[in-house]
PDB file of C-alpha atoms in Angstrom:
ATOM      1  CA  ASP A   1      98.300 118.973 117.740  1.00 60.00           C
ATOM      2  CA  ALA A   2     101.151 116.454 118.340  1.00 64.00           C
ATOM      3  CA  LYS A   3     102.106 114.405 114.744  1.00 82.00           C
ATOM      4  CA  THR A   4     103.571 111.492 114.468  1.00 89.00           C
ATOM      5  CA  THR A   5     106.252 110.752 111.708  1.00 92.00           C
ATOM      6  CA  GLN A   6     106.858 106.758 110.134  1.00 95.00           C
ATOM      7  CA  PRO A   7     108.311 105.439 107.469  1.00 96.00           C
ATOM      8  CA  ASN A   8     106.744 105.588 104.696  1.00 95.00           C
ATOM      9  CA  SER A   9     107.348 102.175 104.106  1.00 97.00           C
ATOM     10  CA  MET A  10     109.368  98.627 105.813  1.00 97.00           C
ATOM     11  CA  GLU A  11     110.217  95.147 104.235  1.00 97.00           C
ATOM     12  CA  SER A  12     110.788  92.050 106.131  1.00 96.00           C
ATOM     13  CA  ASN A  13     110.856  88.394 106.082  1.00 96.00           C
ATOM     14  CA  GLU A  14     108.172  85.882 106.996  1.00 96.00           C
ATOM     15  CA  GLU A  15     109.311  84.420 110.045  1.00 95.00           C
ATOM     16  CA  GLU A  16     111.139  87.664 111.591  1.00 96.00           C
ATOM     17  CA  PRO A  17     110.690  89.940 114.074  1.00 96.00           C
ATOM     18  CA  VAL A  18     108.774  93.195 112.990  1.00 97.00           C
ATOM     19  CA  HIS A  19     109.733  96.736 114.696  1.00 98.00           C
ATOM     20  CA  LEU A  20     108.305  99.286 113.187  1.00 97.00           C
ATOM     21  CA  PRO A  21     108.987 102.918 114.973  1.00 97.00           C
ATOM     22  CA  CYS A  22     106.742 106.235 115.455  1.00 95.00           C
ATOM     23  CA  ASN A  23     107.791 109.021 116.791  1.00 95.00           C
ATOM     24  CA  HIS A  24     105.660 111.972 118.409  1.00 92.00           C
ATOM     25  CA  SER A  25     107.722 114.177 120.229  1.00 92.00           C
ATOM     26  CA  THR A  26     104.984 116.398 120.824  1.00 89.00           C
ATOM     27  CA  ILE A  27     102.758 114.540 122.227  1.00 89.00           C
ATOM     28  CA  SER A  28     101.014 115.325 125.612  1.00 86.00           C
ATOM     29  CA  GLY A  29     100.509 113.678 129.186  1.00 84.00           C
ATOM     30  CA  THR A  30      97.180 112.417 128.177  1.00 80.00           C
ATOM     31  CA  ASP A  31      97.550 111.150 124.611  1.00 85.00           C
ATOM     32  CA  TYR A  32      97.333 107.541 124.238  1.00 88.00           C
ATOM     33  CA  ILE A  33      99.033 106.180 121.399  1.00 91.00           C
ATOM     34  CA  HIS A  34      96.911 103.139 119.251  1.00 91.00           C
ATOM     35  CA  TRP A  35      98.520 101.018 116.552  1.00 94.00           C
ATOM     36  CA  TYR A  36      95.998  99.675 113.670  1.00 93.00           C
ATOM     37  CA  ARG A  37      96.084  98.129 110.060  1.00 95.00           C
ATOM     38  CA  GLN A  38      94.810  98.358 107.205  1.00 94.00           C
ATOM     39  CA  LEU A  39      95.351  95.029 104.431  1.00 93.00           C
ATOM     40  CA  PRO A  40      94.683  95.760 101.045  1.00 89.00           C
ATOM     41  CA  SER A  41      90.917  96.918 100.240  1.00 88.00           C
ATOM     42  CA  GLN A  42      89.626  96.379 103.848  1.00 91.00           C
ATOM     43  CA  GLY A  43      89.027  98.679 106.731  1.00 92.00           C
ATOM     44  CA  PRO A  44      91.745  99.424 109.538  1.00 92.00           C
ATOM     45  CA  GLU A  45      91.943  96.803 111.908  1.00 93.00           C
ATOM     46  CA  TYR A  46      92.749  98.300 115.576  1.00 91.00           C
ATOM     47  CA  VAL A  47      96.088  95.998 117.064  1.00 95.00           C
ATOM     48  CA  ILE A  48      97.194  97.619 120.056  1.00 94.00           C
ATOM     49  CA  HIS A  49      96.994 100.943 122.511  1.00 91.00           C
ATOM     50  CA  GLY A  50      99.399 101.975 125.239  1.00 91.00           C
ATOM     51  CA  LEU A  51      99.837 104.845 127.558  1.00 90.00           C
ATOM     52  CA  THR A  52     103.216 104.860 129.305  1.00 91.00           C
ATOM     53  CA  SER A  53     103.030 101.117 129.908  1.00 90.00           C
ATOM     54  CA  ASN A  54     104.928  98.942 127.470  1.00 92.00           C
ATOM     55  CA  VAL A  55     101.676  96.263 125.830  1.00 93.00           C
ATOM     56  CA  ASN A  56     100.992  92.884 124.869  1.00 94.00           C
ATOM     57  CA  ASN A  57      98.869  91.367 123.433  1.00 92.00           C
ATOM     58  CA  ARG A  58      98.201  87.953 120.450  1.00 90.00           C
ATOM     59  CA  MET A  59      98.653  90.288 117.719  1.00 90.00           C
ATOM     60  CA  ALA A  60     101.632  92.413 118.722  1.00 95.00           C
ATOM     61  CA  SER A  61     103.683  94.538 121.645  1.00 97.00           C
ATOM     62  CA  LEU A  62     103.970  97.869 122.131  1.00 97.00           C
ATOM     63  CA  ALA A  63     107.567  99.250 123.808  1.00 97.00           C
ATOM     64  CA  ILE A  64     107.140 103.478 124.718  1.00 96.00           C
ATOM     65  CA  ALA A  65     109.830 105.028 125.174  1.00 96.00           C
ATOM     66  CA  GLU A  66     110.075 106.726 128.403  1.00 95.00           C
ATOM     67  CA  ASP A  67     109.968 110.665 127.509  1.00 94.00           C
ATOM     68  CA  ARG A  68     106.698 108.727 125.636  1.00 95.00           C
ATOM     69  CA  LYS A  69     108.604 110.548 122.246  1.00 95.00           C
ATOM     70  CA  SER A  70     108.045 107.806 120.304  1.00 96.00           C
ATOM     71  CA  SER A  71     106.847 104.021 120.726  1.00 96.00           C
ATOM     72  CA  THR A  72     107.927 100.506 118.674  1.00 98.00           C
ATOM     73  CA  LEU A  73     105.108  98.360 117.451  1.00 98.00           C
ATOM     74  CA  ILE A  74     107.094  94.868 117.559  1.00 98.00           C
ATOM     75  CA  LEU A  75     105.313  92.117 115.446  1.00 97.00           C
ATOM     76  CA  HIS A  76     107.392  89.257 116.976  1.00 94.00           C
ATOM     77  CA  ARG A  77     107.351  86.708 113.833  1.00 94.00           C
ATOM     78  CA  ALA A  78     105.808  87.762 110.719  1.00 95.00           C
ATOM     79  CA  THR A  79     103.795  86.111 108.329  1.00 96.00           C
ATOM     80  CA  LEU A  80     102.258  87.172 105.428  1.00 96.00           C
ATOM     81  CA  ARG A  81      99.284  88.201 106.486  1.00 94.00           C
ATOM     82  CA  ASP A  82     101.145  91.075 107.898  1.00 96.00           C
ATOM     83  CA  ALA A  83     101.316  92.839 104.859  1.00 97.00           C
ATOM     84  CA  ALA A  84      99.735  95.664 105.325  1.00 96.00           C
ATOM     85  CA  VAL A  85      99.842  99.684 105.692  1.00 95.00           C
ATOM     86  CA  TYR A  86     100.519 100.211 110.010  1.00 96.00           C
ATOM     87  CA  TYR A  87      98.922 102.925 111.294  1.00 94.00           C
ATOM     88  CA  CYS A  88     100.292 104.937 114.457  1.00 93.00           C
ATOM     89  CA  ILE A  89      97.676 107.177 115.922  1.00 88.00           C
ATOM     90  CA  LEU A  90      97.406 109.941 118.553  1.00 87.00           C
ATOM     91  CA  ILE A  91      94.372 110.343 120.758  1.00 82.00           C
ATOM     92  CA  LYS A  92      93.821 113.257 122.605  1.00 72.00           C
ATOM     93  CA  ILE A  93      92.001 113.168 125.498  1.00 68.00           C
ATOM     94  CA  GLN A  94      92.847 116.665 127.011  1.00 59.00           C
ATOM     95  CA  GLY A  95      90.998 119.801 125.339  1.00 55.00           C
ATOM     96  CA  ALA A  96      89.465 119.175 122.293  1.00 53.00           C
ATOM     97  CA  GLN A  97      89.043 115.662 121.390  1.00 56.00           C
ATOM     98  CA  LYS A  98      91.217 114.750 117.553  1.00 60.00           C
ATOM     99  CA  LEU A  99      92.544 111.471 115.434  1.00 64.00           C
ATOM    100  CA  VAL A 100      96.074 112.950 114.256  1.00 62.00           C
ATOM    101  CA  PHE A 101      96.994 109.843 112.439  1.00 66.00           C
ATOM    102  CA  GLY A 102     100.336 109.310 111.417  1.00 67.00           C
ATOM    103  CA  GLN A 103     101.060 108.579 107.452  1.00 80.00           C
ATOM    104  CA  GLY A 104     101.833 104.527 108.024  1.00 93.00           C
ATOM    105  CA  THR A 105     103.871 102.779 107.292  1.00 96.00           C
ATOM    106  CA  ARG A 106     103.784  99.851 104.191  1.00 96.00           C
ATOM    107  CA  LEU A 107     105.153  96.766 104.969  1.00 97.00           C
ATOM    108  CA  THR A 108     105.612  94.464 102.850  1.00 97.00           C
ATOM    109  CA  ILE A 109     106.601  91.025 103.632  1.00 97.00           C
ATOM    110  CA  ASN A 110     108.851  89.053 101.333  1.00 96.00           C
ATOM    111  CA  PRO A 111     108.390  84.385 101.841  1.00 94.00           C
TER     112      PRO A 111
ATOM    113  CA  ASP B   1      77.625  87.979 111.494  1.00 65.00           C
ATOM    114  CA  THR B   2      78.855  90.996 109.928  1.00 70.00           C
ATOM    115  CA  ALA B   3      79.901  93.088 112.776  1.00 92.00           C
ATOM    116  CA  VAL B   4      79.877  96.704 111.048  1.00 96.00           C
ATOM    117  CA  SER B   5      78.556  96.926 107.813  1.00 96.00           C
ATOM    118  CA  GLN B   6      78.016  99.912 105.078  1.00 97.00           C
ATOM    119  CA  THR B   7      76.334 100.431 102.199  1.00 97.00           C
ATOM    120  CA  PRO B   8      75.885 100.641  99.731  1.00 97.00           C
ATOM    121  CA  LYS B   9      79.795  99.541  98.900  1.00 96.00           C
ATOM    122  CA  TYR B  10      80.359 101.265  96.041  1.00 97.00           C
ATOM    123  CA  LEU B  11      78.485 104.908  95.163  1.00 97.00           C
ATOM    124  CA  VAL B  12      79.320 106.392  91.125  1.00 97.00           C
ATOM    125  CA  THR B  13      77.205 109.800  91.198  1.00 97.00           C
ATOM    126  CA  GLN B  14      76.836 112.765  89.368  1.00 97.00           C
ATOM    127  CA  MET B  15      78.612 116.791  90.347  1.00 97.00           C
ATOM    128  CA  GLY B  16      75.588 118.553  92.449  1.00 97.00           C
ATOM    129  CA  ASN B  17      73.548 115.368  93.435  1.00 97.00           C
ATOM    130  CA  ASP B  18      72.667 114.545  97.713  1.00 97.00           C
ATOM    131  CA  LYS B  19      73.632 110.969  98.334  1.00 97.00           C
ATOM    132  CA  SER B  20      73.740 108.905 101.760  1.00 97.00           C
ATOM    133  CA  ILE B  21      76.008 105.819 102.901  1.00 98.00           C
ATOM    134  CA  LYS B  22      74.449 104.397 105.978  1.00 97.00           C
ATOM    135  CA  CYS B  23      75.946 101.908 108.547  1.00 97.00           C
ATOM    136  CA  GLU B  24      75.069  99.659 111.256  1.00 97.00           C
ATOM    137  CA  GLN B  25      76.951  97.586 113.464  1.00 96.00           C
ATOM    138  CA  ASN B  26      75.478  95.385 116.069  1.00 95.00           C
ATOM    139  CA  LEU B  27      78.019  95.240 119.302  1.00 93.00           C
ATOM    140  CA  GLY B  28      75.800  97.003 120.692  1.00 91.00           C
ATOM    141  CA  HIS B  29      78.921 100.252 121.049  1.00 89.00           C
ATOM    142  CA  ASP B  30      78.156 103.760 122.157  1.00 86.00           C
ATOM    143  CA  THR B  31      80.161 105.664 119.951  1.00 87.00           C
ATOM    144  CA  MET B  32      79.741 105.493 116.072  1.00 90.00           C
ATOM    145  CA  TYR B  33      82.338 107.252 113.776  1.00 90.00           C
ATOM    146  CA  TRP B  34      82.725 108.157 110.190  1.00 93.00           C
ATOM    147  CA  TYR B  35      86.531 108.520 108.699  1.00 92.00           C
ATOM    148  CA  LYS B  36      87.711 109.199 104.843  1.00 93.00           C
ATOM    149  CA  GLN B  37      89.913 108.213 103.559  1.00 92.00           C
ATOM    150  CA  ASP B  38      91.465 110.099 100.144  1.00 88.00           C
ATOM    151  CA  SER B  39      93.473 108.739  96.707  1.00 84.00           C
ATOM    152  CA  LYS B  40      96.369 109.306  99.476  1.00 80.00           C
ATOM    153  CA  LYS B  41      95.395 106.513 101.588  1.00 79.00           C
ATOM    154  CA  PHE B  42      95.095 109.734 104.371  1.00 82.00           C
ATOM    155  CA  LEU B  43      92.540 108.840 106.752  1.00 86.00           C
ATOM    156  CA  LYS B  44      91.169 111.357 109.144  1.00 86.00           C
ATOM    157  CA  ILE B  45      88.117 111.081 110.735  1.00 86.00           C
ATOM    158  CA  MET B  46      85.119 112.835 109.814  1.00 90.00           C
ATOM    159  CA  PHE B  47      82.248 112.844 112.728  1.00 86.00           C
ATOM    160  CA  SER B  48      81.583 110.760 116.077  1.00 84.00           C
ATOM    161  CA  TYR B  49      78.206 110.113 117.567  1.00 86.00           C
ATOM    162  CA  ASN B  50      78.185 109.066 121.399  1.00 83.00           C
ATOM    163  CA  ASN B  51      74.998 108.415 122.617  1.00 74.00           C
ATOM    164  CA  LYS B  52      73.407 110.633 119.826  1.00 70.00           C
ATOM    165  CA  GLU B  53      74.855 113.401 120.591  1.00 77.00           C
ATOM    166  CA  LEU B  54      78.164 114.166 117.836  1.00 81.00           C
ATOM    167  CA  ILE B  55      81.368 114.638 120.185  1.00 73.00           C
ATOM    168  CA  ILE B  56      83.848 116.097 117.305  1.00 70.00           C
ATOM    169  CA  ASN B  57      83.201 117.352 114.195  1.00 73.00           C
ATOM    170  CA  GLU B  58      86.894 118.180 111.979  1.00 70.00           C
ATOM    171  CA  THR B  59      86.626 120.650 110.037  1.00 80.00           C
ATOM    172  CA  VAL B  60      84.652 119.406 107.145  1.00 87.00           C
ATOM    173  CA  PRO B  61      82.110 121.098 104.963  1.00 90.00           C
ATOM    174  CA  ASN B  62      78.494 121.204 106.691  1.00 89.00           C
ATOM    175  CA  ARG B  63      77.333 119.441 102.978  1.00 94.00           C
ATOM    176  CA  PHE B  64      78.144 116.056 105.022  1.00 94.00           C
ATOM    177  CA  SER B  65      75.910 115.428 108.039  1.00 92.00           C
ATOM    178  CA  PRO B  66      75.808 112.709 109.932  1.00 91.00           C
ATOM    179  CA  LYS B  67      72.754 111.680 111.004  1.00 91.00           C
ATOM    180  CA  SER B  68      71.688 108.329 114.076  1.00 90.00           C
ATOM    181  CA  PRO B  69      68.143 107.316 114.360  1.00 89.00           C
ATOM    182  CA  ASP B  70      69.271 104.534 117.041  1.00 89.00           C
ATOM    183  CA  LYS B  71      72.446 103.967 118.700  1.00 88.00           C
ATOM    184  CA  ALA B  72      73.028 101.077 116.184  1.00 93.00           C
ATOM    185  CA  HIS B  73      72.850 103.391 113.316  1.00 94.00           C
ATOM    186  CA  LEU B  74      75.168 106.273 112.191  1.00 94.00           C
ATOM    187  CA  ASN B  75      74.451 107.149 108.552  1.00 96.00           C
ATOM    188  CA  LEU B  76      76.500 109.780 106.000  1.00 96.00           C
ATOM    189  CA  HIS B  77      74.529 112.334 104.343  1.00 96.00           C
ATOM    190  CA  ILE B  78      75.809 114.424 101.484  1.00 96.00           C
ATOM    191  CA  ASN B  79      74.626 116.864  99.286  1.00 96.00           C
ATOM    192  CA  SER B  80      75.424 118.704  96.357  1.00 97.00           C
ATOM    193  CA  LEU B  81      78.487 116.342  96.108  1.00 97.00           C
ATOM    194  CA  GLU B  82      81.680 117.566  94.788  1.00 96.00           C
ATOM    195  CA  LEU B  83      84.724 116.291  92.378  1.00 96.00           C
ATOM    196  CA  GLY B  84      87.053 116.468  95.697  1.00 94.00           C
ATOM    197  CA  ASP B  85      84.258 114.156  97.485  1.00 96.00           C
ATOM    198  CA  SER B  86      85.295 111.231  95.427  1.00 96.00           C
ATOM    199  CA  ALA B  87      87.184 108.315  98.340  1.00 96.00           C
ATOM    200  CA  VAL B  88      86.560 105.872 100.747  1.00 96.00           C
ATOM    201  CA  TYR B  89      84.335 106.558 103.341  1.00 97.00           C
ATOM    202  CA  PHE B  90      85.314 103.859 106.672  1.00 96.00           C
ATOM    203  CA  CYS B  91      82.731 103.373 109.494  1.00 95.00           C
ATOM    204  CA  ALA B  92      84.009 102.571 113.110  1.00 92.00           C
ATOM    205  CA  SER B  93      82.122 102.099 116.461  1.00 91.00           C
ATOM    206  CA  SER B  94      83.561 101.527 120.063  1.00 87.00           C
ATOM    207  CA  GLN B  95      82.606 100.746 123.501  1.00 83.00           C
ATOM    208  CA  ALA B  96      84.550 103.353 125.048  1.00 68.00           C
ATOM    209  CA  GLY B  97      84.689 107.485 123.360  1.00 62.00           C
ATOM    210  CA  LEU B  98      87.636 108.333 121.725  1.00 58.00           C
ATOM    211  CA  ALA B  99      89.195 108.880 125.845  1.00 55.00           C
ATOM    212  CA  GLY B 100      92.245 105.980 124.492  1.00 51.00           C
ATOM    213  CA  VAL B 101      90.629 103.223 125.305  1.00 57.00           C
ATOM    214  CA  GLY B 102      88.610 100.416 123.872  1.00 67.00           C
ATOM    215  CA  GLU B 103      89.505  98.920 120.086  1.00 82.00           C
ATOM    216  CA  GLN B 104      87.440 100.800 116.735  1.00 87.00           C
ATOM    217  CA  PHE B 105      85.523  98.434 114.744  1.00 91.00           C
ATOM    218  CA  PHE B 106      85.648  99.703 110.751  1.00 93.00           C
ATOM    219  CA  GLY B 107      83.758  98.596 108.273  1.00 96.00           C
ATOM    220  CA  PRO B 108      84.761  97.375 104.609  1.00 95.00           C
ATOM    221  CA  GLY B 109      84.219 100.928 103.416  1.00 96.00           C
ATOM    222  CA  THR B 110      82.298 102.800 100.562  1.00 97.00           C
ATOM    223  CA  ARG B 111      83.976 103.914  97.386  1.00 97.00           C
ATOM    224  CA  LEU B 112      82.523 107.292  96.528  1.00 97.00           C
ATOM    225  CA  THR B 113      82.647 108.331  93.057  1.00 97.00           C
ATOM    226  CA  VAL B 114      82.002 111.424  92.180  1.00 97.00           C
ATOM    227  CA  LEU B 115      81.840 112.228  88.277  1.00 96.00           C
TER     228      LEU B 115
END
């Protein structure tokens, strides 16, 4: 099964961009890359997802490497409310459907 | 106005008991899920239901059984509770199935403590 690898923790300053990496070197051709985040004592919250092309939405951008073996979640201007655990998730749509979670990156934002 | 709601929020019980956690979504979604988050914060999918059909069943003990009386509800029944079942359980729903599209909306979680 394809797995994801993320740094355990990262730290950034308020109003600066944040780049959260995720490695998924064994990703399959039809695996989607999803990002969720979890604020303290809350359920996970969808951030963004993509397949091959880079994606932008109101929350973040997702940059996917050309070989799809890695991706980067970009928060363009971090705020204190962005402090959370960020999960990089592969969703397989071929064969047995499984969700494969990364261990998550705990993002700390300094004022 | 809550999109995905779970009850109860906290559940403390003794080993060997049988308990249920309820989940309701008012988003009109087709697919609902149950996740378990253990003390190390690893989040793992347990089940999902699409149109009353179980489409994912990860290797969870058969003491856990999802029951969906209708599209808006997916309840989790747990028999013969064990200490290792202590965790936070999250319900979620999405419009599409897991086929790569559609965000999942999560409930606030139910913290289960087995004594």
